[in-house]
Short mmCIF file of N, CA and C in Angstrom, two decimals:
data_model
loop_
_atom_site.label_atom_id
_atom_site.label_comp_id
_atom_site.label_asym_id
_atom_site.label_seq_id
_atom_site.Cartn_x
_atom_site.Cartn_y
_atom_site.Cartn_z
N UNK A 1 -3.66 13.84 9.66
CA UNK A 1 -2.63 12.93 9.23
C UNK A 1 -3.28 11.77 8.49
N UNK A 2 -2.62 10.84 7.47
CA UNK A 2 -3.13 9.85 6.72
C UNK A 2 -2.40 8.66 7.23
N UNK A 3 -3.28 7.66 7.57
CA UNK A 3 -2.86 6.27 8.42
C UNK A 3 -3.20 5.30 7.35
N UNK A 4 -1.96 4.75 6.99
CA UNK A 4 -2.09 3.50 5.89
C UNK A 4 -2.12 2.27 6.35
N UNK A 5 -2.93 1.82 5.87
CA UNK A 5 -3.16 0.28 6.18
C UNK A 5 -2.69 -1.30 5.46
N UNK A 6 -1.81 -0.89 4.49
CA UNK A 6 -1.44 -1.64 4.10
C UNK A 6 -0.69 -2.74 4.70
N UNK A 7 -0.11 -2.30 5.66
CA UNK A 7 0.64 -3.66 6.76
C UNK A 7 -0.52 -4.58 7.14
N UNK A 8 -2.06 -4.06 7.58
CA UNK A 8 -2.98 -4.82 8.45
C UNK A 8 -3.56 -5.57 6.61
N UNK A 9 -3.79 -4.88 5.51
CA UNK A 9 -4.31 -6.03 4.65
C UNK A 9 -3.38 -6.75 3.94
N UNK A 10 -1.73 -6.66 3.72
CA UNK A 10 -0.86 -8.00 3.67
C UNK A 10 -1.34 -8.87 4.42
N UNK A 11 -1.29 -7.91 5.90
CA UNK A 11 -1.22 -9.43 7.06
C UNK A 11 -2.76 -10.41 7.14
N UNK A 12 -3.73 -9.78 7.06
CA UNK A 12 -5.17 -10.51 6.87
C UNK A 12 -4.96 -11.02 5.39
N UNK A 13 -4.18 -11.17 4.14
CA UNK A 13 -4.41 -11.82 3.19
C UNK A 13 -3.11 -12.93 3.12
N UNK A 14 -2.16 -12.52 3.50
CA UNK A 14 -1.18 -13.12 3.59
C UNK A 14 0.32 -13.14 2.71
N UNK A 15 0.09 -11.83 2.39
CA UNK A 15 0.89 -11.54 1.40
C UNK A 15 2.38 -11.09 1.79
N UNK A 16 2.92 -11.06 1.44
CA UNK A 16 4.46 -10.44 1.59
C UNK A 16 4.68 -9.22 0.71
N UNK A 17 5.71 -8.10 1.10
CA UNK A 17 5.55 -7.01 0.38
C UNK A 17 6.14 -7.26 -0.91
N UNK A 18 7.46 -8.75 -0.76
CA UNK A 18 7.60 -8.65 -1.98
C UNK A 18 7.33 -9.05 -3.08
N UNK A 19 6.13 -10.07 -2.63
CA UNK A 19 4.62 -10.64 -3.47
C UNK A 19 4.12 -9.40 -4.34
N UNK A 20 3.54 -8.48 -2.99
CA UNK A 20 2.95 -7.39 -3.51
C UNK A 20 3.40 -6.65 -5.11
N UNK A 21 5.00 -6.53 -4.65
CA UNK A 21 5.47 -5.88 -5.26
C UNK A 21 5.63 -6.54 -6.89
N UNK A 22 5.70 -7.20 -6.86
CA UNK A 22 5.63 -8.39 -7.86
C UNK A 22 4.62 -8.66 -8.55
N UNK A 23 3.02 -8.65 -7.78
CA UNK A 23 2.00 -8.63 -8.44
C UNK A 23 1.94 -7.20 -9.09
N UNK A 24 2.05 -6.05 -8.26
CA UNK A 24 1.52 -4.57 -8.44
C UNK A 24 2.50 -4.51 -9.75
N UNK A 25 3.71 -4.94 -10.37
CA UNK A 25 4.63 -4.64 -10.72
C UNK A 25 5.45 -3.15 -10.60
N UNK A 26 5.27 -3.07 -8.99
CA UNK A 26 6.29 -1.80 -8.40
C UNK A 26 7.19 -2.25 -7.93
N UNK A 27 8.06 -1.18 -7.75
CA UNK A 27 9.32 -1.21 -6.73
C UNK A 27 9.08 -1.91 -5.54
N UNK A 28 9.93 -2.86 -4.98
CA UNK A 28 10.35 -3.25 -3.82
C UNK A 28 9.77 -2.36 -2.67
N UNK A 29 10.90 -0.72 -2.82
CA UNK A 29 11.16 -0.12 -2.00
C UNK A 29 10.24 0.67 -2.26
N UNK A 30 9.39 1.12 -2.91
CA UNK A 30 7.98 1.67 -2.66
C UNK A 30 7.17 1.13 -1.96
N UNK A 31 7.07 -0.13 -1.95
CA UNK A 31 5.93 -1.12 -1.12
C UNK A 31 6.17 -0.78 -0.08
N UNK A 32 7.57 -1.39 0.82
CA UNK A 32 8.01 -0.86 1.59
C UNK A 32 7.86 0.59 2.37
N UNK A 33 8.03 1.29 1.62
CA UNK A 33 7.95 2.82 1.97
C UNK A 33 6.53 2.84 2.87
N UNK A 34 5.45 2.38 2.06
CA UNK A 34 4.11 2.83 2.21
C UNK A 34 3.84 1.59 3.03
N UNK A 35 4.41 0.54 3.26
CA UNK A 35 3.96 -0.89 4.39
C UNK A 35 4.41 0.30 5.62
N UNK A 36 5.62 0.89 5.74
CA UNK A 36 6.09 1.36 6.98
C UNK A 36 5.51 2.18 7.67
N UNK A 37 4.64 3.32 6.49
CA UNK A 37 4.33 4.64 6.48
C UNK A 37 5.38 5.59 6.67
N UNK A 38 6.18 5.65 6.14
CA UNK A 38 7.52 6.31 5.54
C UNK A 38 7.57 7.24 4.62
N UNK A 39 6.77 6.70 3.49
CA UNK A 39 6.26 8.12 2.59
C UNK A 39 5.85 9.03 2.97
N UNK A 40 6.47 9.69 2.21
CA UNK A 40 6.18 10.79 2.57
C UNK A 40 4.89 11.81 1.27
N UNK A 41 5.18 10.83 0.30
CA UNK A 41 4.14 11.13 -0.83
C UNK A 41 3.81 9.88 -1.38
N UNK A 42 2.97 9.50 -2.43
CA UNK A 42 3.10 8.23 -2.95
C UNK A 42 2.11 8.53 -4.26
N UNK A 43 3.19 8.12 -5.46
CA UNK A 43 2.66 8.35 -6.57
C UNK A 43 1.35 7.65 -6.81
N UNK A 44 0.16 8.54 -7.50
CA UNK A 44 -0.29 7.97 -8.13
C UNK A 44 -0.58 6.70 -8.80
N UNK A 45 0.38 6.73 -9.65
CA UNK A 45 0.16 5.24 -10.54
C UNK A 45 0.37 3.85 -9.41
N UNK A 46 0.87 4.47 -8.54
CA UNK A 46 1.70 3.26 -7.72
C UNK A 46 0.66 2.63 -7.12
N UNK A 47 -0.38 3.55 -6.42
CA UNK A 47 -1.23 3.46 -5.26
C UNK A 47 -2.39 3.09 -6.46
N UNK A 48 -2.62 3.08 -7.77
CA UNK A 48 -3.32 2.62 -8.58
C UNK A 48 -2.64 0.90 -8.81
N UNK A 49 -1.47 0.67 -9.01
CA UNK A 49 -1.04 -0.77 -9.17
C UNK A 49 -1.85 -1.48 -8.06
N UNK A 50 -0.95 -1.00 -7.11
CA UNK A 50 -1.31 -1.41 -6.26
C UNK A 50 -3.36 -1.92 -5.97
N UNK A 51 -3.71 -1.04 -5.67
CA UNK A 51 -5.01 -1.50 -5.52
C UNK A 51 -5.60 -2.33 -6.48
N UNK A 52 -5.44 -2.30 -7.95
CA UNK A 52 -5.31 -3.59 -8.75
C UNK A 52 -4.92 -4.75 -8.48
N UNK A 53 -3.64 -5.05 -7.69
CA UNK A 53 -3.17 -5.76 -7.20
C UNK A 53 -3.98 -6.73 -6.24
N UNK A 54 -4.58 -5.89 -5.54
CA UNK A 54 -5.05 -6.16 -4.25
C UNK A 54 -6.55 -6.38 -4.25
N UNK A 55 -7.04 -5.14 -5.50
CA UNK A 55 -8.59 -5.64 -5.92
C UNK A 55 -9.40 -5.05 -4.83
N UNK A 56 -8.58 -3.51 -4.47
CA UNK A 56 -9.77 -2.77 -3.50
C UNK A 56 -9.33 -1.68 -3.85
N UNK A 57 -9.91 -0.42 -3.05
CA UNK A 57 -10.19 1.01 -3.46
C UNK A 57 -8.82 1.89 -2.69
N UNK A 58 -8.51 2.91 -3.51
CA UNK A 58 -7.85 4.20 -2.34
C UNK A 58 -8.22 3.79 -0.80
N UNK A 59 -9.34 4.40 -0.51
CA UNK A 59 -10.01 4.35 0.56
C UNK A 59 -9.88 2.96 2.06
N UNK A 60 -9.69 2.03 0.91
CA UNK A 60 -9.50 1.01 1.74
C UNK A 60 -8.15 0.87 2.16
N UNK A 61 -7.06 1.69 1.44
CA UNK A 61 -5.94 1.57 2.26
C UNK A 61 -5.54 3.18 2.93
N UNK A 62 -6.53 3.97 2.65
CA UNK A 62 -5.42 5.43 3.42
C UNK A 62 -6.62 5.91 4.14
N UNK A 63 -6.80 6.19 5.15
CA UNK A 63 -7.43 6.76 6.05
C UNK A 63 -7.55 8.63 6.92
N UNK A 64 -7.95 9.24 6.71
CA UNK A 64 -7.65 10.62 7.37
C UNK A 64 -7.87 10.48 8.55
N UNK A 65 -6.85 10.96 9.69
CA UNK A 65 -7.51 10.45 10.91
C UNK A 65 -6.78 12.11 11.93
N UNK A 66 -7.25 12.54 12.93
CA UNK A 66 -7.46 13.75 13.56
C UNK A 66 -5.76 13.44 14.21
N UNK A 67 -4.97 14.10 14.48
CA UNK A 67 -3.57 14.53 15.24
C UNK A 67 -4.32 14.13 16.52
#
């Protein structure tokens, strides 16, 4: 399963999702999706804004972790 971390680096930077969303220039409800871990997929480009946004890697927000 893939464990996203995006809730724990808003909360250590201090951001709000709808900051995020605003900087990344994505959807609201994408941020959302992927703050909740709700997705169920997550585009590309998005998870590229995003880390622009944020100024770190894939890696630093999605994790593979054992069931």
């Amino acid at each position: 399963m893939i464990k996203i971390h995006l809730s724990k680096m808003l909360g250590e930077r201090r951001i709000t999702q709808r900051r995020l969303a605003e900087m990344a220039d994505v959807r609201p409800n994408s941020v959302n999706a992927i703050y909740n871990e709700k997705a169920q997929r997550i585009d590309l480009d998005v998870l590229d804004k995003i880390c622009k946004a944020l100024d770190c890697q894939p890696g630093d927000l999605l994790e593979r972790v054992d069931d």
